[in-house]
PDB file of C-alpha atoms in Angstrom:
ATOM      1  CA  UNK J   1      19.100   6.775  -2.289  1.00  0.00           C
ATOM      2  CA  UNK J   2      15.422   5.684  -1.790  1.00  0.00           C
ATOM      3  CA  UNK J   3      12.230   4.441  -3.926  1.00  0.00           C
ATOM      4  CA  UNK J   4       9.636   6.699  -3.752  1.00  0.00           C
ATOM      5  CA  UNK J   5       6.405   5.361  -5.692  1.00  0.00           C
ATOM      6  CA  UNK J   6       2.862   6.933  -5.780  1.00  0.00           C
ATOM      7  CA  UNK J   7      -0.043   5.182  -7.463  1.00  0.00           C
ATOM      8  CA  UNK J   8      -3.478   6.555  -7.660  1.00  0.00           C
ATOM      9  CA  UNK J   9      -5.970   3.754  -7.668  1.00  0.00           C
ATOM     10  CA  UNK J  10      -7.064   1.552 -10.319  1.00  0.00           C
ATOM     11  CA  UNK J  11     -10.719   2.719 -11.816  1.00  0.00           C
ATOM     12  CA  UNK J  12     -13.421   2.918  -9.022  1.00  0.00           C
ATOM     13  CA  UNK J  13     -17.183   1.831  -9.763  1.00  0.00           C
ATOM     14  CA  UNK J  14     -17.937   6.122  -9.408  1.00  0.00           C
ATOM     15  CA  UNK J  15     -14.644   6.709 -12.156  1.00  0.00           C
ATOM     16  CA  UNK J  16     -16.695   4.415 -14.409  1.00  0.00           C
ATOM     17  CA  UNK J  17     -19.835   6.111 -14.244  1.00  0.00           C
ATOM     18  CA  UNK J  18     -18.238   9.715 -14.318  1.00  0.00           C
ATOM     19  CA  UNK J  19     -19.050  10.499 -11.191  1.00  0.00           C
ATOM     20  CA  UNK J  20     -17.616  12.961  -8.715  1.00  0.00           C
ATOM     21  CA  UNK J  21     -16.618  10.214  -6.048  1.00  0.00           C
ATOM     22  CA  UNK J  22     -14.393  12.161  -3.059  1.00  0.00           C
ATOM     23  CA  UNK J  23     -14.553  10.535   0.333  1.00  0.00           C
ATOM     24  CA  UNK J  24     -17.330   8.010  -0.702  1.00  0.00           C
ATOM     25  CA  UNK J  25     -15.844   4.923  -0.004  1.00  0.00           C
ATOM     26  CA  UNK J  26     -17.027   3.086  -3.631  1.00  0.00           C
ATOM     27  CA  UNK J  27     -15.318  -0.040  -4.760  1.00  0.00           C
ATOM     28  CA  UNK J  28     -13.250  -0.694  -7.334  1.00  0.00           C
ATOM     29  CA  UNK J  29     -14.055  -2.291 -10.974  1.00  0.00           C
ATOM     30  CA  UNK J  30     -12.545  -5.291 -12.290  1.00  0.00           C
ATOM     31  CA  UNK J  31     -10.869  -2.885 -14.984  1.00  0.00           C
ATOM     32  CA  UNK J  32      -9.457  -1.142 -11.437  1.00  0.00           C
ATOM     33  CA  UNK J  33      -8.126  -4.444 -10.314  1.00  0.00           C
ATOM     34  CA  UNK J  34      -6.476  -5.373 -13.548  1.00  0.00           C
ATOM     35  CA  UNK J  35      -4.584  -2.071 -13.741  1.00  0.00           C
ATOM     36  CA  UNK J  36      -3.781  -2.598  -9.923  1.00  0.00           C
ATOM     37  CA  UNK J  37      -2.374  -5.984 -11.199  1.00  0.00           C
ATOM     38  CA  UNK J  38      -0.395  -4.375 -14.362  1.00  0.00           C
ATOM     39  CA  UNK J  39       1.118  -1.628 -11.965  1.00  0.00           C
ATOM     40  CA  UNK J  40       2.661  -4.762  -9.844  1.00  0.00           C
ATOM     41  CA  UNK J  41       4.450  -6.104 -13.233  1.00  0.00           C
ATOM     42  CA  UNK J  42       5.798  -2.364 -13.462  1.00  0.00           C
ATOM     43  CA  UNK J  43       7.271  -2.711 -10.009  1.00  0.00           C
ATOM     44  CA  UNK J  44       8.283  -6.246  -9.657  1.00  0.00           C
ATOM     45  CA  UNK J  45      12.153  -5.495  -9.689  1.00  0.00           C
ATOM     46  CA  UNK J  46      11.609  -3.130  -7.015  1.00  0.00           C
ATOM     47  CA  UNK J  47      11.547  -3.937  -3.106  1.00  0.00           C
ATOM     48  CA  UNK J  48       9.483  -1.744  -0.702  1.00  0.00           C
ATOM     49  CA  UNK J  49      10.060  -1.611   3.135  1.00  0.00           C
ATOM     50  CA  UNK J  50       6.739   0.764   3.997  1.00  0.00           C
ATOM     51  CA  UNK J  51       3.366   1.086   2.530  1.00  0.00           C
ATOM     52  CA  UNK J  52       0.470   3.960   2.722  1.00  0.00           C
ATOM     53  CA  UNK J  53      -2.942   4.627   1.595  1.00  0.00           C
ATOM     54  CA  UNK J  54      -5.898   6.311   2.811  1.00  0.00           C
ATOM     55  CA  UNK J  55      -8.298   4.507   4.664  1.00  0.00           C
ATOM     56  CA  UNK J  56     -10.738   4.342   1.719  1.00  0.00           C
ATOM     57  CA  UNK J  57     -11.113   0.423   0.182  1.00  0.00           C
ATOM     58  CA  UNK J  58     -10.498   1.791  -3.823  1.00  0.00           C
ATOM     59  CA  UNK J  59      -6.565   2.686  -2.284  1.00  0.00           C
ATOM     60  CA  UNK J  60      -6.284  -0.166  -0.002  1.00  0.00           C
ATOM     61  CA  UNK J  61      -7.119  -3.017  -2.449  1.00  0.00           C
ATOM     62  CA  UNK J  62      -4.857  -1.532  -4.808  1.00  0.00           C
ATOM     63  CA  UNK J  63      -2.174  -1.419  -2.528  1.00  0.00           C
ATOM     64  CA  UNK J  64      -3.575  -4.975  -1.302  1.00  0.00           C
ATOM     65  CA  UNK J  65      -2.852  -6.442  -5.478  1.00  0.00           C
ATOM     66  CA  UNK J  66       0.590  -4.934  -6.094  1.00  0.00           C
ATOM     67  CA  UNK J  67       2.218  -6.081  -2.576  1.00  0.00           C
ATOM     68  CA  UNK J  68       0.537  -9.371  -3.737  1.00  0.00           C
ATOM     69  CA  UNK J  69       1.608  -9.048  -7.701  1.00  0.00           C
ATOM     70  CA  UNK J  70       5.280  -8.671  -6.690  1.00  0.00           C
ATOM     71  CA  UNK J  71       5.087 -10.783  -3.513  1.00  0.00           C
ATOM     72  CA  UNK J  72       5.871  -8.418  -0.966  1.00  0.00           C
ATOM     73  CA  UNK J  73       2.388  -8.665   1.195  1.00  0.00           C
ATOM     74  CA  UNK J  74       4.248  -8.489   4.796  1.00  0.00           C
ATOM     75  CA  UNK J  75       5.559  -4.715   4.526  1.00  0.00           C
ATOM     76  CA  UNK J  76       4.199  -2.470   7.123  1.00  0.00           C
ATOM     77  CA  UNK J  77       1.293  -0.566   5.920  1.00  0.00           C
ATOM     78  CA  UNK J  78      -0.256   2.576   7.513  1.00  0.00           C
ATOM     79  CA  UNK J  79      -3.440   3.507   6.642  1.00  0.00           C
ATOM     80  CA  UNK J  80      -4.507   7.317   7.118  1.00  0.00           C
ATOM     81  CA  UNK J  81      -7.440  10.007   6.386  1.00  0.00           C
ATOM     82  CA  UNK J  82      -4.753  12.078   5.613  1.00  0.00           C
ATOM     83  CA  UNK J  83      -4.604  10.648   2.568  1.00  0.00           C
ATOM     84  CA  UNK J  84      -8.111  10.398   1.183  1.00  0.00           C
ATOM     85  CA  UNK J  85      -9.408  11.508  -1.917  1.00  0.00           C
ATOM     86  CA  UNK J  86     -10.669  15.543  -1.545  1.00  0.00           C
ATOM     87  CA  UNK J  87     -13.828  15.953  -0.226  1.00  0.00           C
ATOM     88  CA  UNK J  88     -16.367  17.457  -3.155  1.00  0.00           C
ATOM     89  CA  UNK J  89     -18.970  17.794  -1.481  1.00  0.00           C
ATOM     90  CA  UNK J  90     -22.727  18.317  -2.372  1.00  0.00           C
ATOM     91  CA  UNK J  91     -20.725  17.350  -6.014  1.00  0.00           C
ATOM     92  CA  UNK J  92     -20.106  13.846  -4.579  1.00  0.00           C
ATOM     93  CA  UNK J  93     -22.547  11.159  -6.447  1.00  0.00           C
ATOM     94  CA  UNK J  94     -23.258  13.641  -9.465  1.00  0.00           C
ATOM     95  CA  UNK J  95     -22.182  12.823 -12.910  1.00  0.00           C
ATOM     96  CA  UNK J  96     -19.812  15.103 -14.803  1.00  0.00           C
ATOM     97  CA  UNK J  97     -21.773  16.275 -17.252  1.00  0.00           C
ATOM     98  CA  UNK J  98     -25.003  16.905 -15.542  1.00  0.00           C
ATOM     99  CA  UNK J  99     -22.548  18.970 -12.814  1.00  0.00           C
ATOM    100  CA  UNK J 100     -21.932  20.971 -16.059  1.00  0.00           C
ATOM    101  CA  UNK J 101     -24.792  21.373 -17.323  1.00  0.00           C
ATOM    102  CA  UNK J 102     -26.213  22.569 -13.793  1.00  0.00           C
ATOM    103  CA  UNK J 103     -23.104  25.036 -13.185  1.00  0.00           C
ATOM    104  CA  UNK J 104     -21.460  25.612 -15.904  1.00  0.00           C
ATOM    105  CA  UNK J 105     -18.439  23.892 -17.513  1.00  0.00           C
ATOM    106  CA  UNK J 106     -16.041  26.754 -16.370  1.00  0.00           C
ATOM    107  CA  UNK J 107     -16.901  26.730 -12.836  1.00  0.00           C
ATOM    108  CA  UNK J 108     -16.727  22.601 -12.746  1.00  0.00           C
ATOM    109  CA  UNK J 109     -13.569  22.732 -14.325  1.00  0.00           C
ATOM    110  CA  UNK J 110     -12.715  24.969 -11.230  1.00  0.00           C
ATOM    111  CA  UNK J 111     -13.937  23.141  -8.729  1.00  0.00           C
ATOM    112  CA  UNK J 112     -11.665  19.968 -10.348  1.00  0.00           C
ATOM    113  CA  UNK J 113      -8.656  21.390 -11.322  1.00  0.00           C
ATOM    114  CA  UNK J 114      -8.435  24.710  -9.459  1.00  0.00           C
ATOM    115  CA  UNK J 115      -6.461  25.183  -6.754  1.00  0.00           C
ATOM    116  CA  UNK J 116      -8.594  27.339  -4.369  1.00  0.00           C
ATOM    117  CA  UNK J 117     -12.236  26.684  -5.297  1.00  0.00           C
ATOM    118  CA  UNK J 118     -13.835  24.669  -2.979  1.00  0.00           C
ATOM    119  CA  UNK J 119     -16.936  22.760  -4.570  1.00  0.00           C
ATOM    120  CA  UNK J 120     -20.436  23.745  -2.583  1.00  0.00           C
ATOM    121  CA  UNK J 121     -19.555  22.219   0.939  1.00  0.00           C
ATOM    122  CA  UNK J 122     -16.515  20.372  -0.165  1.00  0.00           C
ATOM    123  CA  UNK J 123     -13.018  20.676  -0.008  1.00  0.00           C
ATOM    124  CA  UNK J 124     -10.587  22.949  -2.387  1.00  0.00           C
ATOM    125  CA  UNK J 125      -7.289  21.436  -3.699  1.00  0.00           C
ATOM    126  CA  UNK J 126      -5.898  23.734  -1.257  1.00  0.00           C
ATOM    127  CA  UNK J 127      -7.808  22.311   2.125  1.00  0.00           C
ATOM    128  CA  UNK J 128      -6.429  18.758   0.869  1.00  0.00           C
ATOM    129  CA  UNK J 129      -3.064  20.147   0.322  1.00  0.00           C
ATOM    130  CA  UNK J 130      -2.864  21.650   3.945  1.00  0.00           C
ATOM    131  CA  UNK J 131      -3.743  17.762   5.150  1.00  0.00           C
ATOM    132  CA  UNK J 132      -1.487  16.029   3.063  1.00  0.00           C
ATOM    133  CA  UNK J 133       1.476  17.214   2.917  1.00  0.00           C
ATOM    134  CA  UNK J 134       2.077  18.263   6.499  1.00  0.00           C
ATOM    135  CA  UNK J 135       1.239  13.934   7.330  1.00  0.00           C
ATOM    136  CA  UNK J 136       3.813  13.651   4.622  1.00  0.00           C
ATOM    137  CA  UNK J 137       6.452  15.695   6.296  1.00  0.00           C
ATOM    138  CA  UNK J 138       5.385  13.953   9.613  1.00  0.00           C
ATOM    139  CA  UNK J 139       4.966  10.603   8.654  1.00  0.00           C
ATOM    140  CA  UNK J 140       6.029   9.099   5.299  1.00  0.00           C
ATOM    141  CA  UNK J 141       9.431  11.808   4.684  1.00  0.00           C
ATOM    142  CA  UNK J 142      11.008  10.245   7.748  1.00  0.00           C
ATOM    143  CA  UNK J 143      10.890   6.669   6.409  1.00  0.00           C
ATOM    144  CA  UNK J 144      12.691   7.889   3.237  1.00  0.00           C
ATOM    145  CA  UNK J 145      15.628  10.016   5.052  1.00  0.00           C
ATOM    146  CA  UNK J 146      16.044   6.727   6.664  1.00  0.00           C
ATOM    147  CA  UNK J 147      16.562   5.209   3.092  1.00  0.00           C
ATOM    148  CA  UNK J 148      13.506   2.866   3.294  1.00  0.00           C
ATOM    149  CA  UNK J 149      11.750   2.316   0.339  1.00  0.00           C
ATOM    150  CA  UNK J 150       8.142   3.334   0.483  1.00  0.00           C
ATOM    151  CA  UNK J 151       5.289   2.987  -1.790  1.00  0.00           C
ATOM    152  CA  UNK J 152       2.003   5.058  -1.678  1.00  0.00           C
ATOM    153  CA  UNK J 153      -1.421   4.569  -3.339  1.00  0.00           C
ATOM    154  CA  UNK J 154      -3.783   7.080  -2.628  1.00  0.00           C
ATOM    155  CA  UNK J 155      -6.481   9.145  -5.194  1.00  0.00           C
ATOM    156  CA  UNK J 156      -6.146  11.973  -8.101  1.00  0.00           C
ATOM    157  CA  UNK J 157      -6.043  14.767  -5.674  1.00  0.00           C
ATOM    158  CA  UNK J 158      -4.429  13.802  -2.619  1.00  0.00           C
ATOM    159  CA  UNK J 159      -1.821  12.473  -5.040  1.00  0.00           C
ATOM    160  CA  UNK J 160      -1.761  16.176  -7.001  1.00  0.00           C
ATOM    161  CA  UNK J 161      -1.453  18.026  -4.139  1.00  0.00           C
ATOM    162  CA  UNK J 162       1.452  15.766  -2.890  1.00  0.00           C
ATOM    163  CA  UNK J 163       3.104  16.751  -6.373  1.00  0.00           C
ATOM    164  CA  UNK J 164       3.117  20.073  -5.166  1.00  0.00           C
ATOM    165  CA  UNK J 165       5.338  19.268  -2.624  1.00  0.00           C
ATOM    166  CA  UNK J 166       7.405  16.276  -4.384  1.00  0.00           C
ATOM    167  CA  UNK J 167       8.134  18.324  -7.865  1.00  0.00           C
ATOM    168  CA  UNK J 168       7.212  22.202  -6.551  1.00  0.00           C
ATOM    169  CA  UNK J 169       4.486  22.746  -8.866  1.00  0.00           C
ATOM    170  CA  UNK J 170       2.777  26.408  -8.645  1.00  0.00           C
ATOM    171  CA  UNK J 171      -1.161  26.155  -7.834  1.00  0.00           C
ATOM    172  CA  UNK J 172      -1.417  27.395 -11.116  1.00  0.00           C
ATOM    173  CA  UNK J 173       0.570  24.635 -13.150  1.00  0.00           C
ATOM    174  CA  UNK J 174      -1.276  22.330 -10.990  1.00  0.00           C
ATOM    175  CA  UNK J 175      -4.809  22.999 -12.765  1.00  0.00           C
ATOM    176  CA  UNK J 176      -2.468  20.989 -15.896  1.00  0.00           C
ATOM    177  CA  UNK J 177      -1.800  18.156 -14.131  1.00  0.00           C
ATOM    178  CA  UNK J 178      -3.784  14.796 -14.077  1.00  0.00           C
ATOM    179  CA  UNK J 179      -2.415  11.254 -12.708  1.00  0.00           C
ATOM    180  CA  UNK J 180      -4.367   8.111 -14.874  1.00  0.00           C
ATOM    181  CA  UNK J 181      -5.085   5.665 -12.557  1.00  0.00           C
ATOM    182  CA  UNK J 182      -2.884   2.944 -11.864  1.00  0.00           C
ATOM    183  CA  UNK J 183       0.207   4.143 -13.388  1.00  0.00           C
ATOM    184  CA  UNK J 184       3.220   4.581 -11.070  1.00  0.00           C
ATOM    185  CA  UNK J 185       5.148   7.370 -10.849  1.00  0.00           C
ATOM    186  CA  UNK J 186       8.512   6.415  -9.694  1.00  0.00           C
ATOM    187  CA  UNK J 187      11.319   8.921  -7.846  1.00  0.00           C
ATOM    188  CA  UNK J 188      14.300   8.616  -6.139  1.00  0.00           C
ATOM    189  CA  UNK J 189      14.991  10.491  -2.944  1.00  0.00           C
ATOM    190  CA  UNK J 190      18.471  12.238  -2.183  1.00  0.00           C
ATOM    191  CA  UNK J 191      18.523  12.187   1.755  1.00  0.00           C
ATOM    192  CA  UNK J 192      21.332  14.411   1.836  1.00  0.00           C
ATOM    193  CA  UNK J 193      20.039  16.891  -0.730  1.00  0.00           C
ATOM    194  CA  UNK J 194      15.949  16.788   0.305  1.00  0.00           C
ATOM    195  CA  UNK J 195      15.312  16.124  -3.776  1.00  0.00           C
ATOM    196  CA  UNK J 196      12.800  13.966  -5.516  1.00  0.00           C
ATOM    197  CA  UNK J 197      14.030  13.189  -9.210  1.00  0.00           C
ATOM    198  CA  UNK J 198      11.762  11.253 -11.327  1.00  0.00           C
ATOM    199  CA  UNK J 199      13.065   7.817 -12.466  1.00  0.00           C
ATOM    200  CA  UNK J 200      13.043   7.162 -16.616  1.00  0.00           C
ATOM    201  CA  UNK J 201      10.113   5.802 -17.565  1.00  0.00           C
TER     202      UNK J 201
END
């Protein structure tokens, strides 16, 4: 059996000032570093042999304060666009609630939670599940069939649309689902079955 742990990143500077954030590369907050730091203590009795994030620093430094929190900073890590955050598009920069007021609460809720609305120029959850999951499948699936532990931190919707795949959640029960930021969510892989089973909390 294998470790499989996602993390989406601790707060961001743009998650702080509710702002749509997507591919702009903003730095974490040093609330985002602490819960990088209490995610660690949640996985110090584990051992990881591979690491991935997206190329974007908010992933990378969290990934960068767990390997240090639980002393494992010399596992391989691949970094990969793949991964990033969905782009939103002419949303990116704008706060929440003035995206509401401008659009309508209804359609932003779309746009954040929806599977197939794709924000003005942006990306739909469904254009970032079609990048995600097939590197994935290529890239990260490999490393646990070969029963290496691997731990991933990545963003909200790279990480939801990755749930799709991990826990086969319809694109309509995904509009339900929302990962808080520096909490891991722990699984164990099967190799000989293909399954993902949660671990107890």
């Amino acid at each position: 059996m294998a470790l499989f742990v996602i993390v989406r990143h601790g707060q961001s500077q743009w998650n702080l000032e509710n702002r749509f954030t997507g591919s702009v590369d903003t730095p974490l907050t040093e609330l985002g570093r602490h819960e990088a730091r209490e995610a660690g203590t949640l996985l110090k009795a584990d051992h990881f042999d591979r690491g991935f994030t997206s190329v974007l620093q908010r992933a990378i430094e969290t990934m960068d304060i767990i390997l240090h929190e639980i002393g494992q900073t010399d596992i391989p890590i691949e970094r990969s666009a793949a991964l990033n955050e969905r782009m939103y598009g002419d949303l990116q920069g704008m706060n929440k609630h003035e995206a509401e007021e401008r659009f309508g609460a209804e359609q932003v809720f779309r746009w954040r939670r929806g599977y197939a609305d794709q924000p003005p120029n942006g990306e739909s959850l469904s254009d970032t599940y079609n990048r995600v999951v097939p590197y994935f499948e290529s890239t990260i699936l490999p490393c646990l069939q070969a029963e290496k532990n691997v731990l991933v931190a990545a963003h909200g919707n790279s990480l939801r649309a990755l749930l799709m795949r991990l826990e086969a959640i319809s694109p309509e029960s995904i509009e339900k689902v929302e990962l808080a930021t520096g909490i891991p969510r722990q699984y164990t892989f099967d190799p000989a079955t293909g399954a993902f089973v949660l671990r107890p909390k």
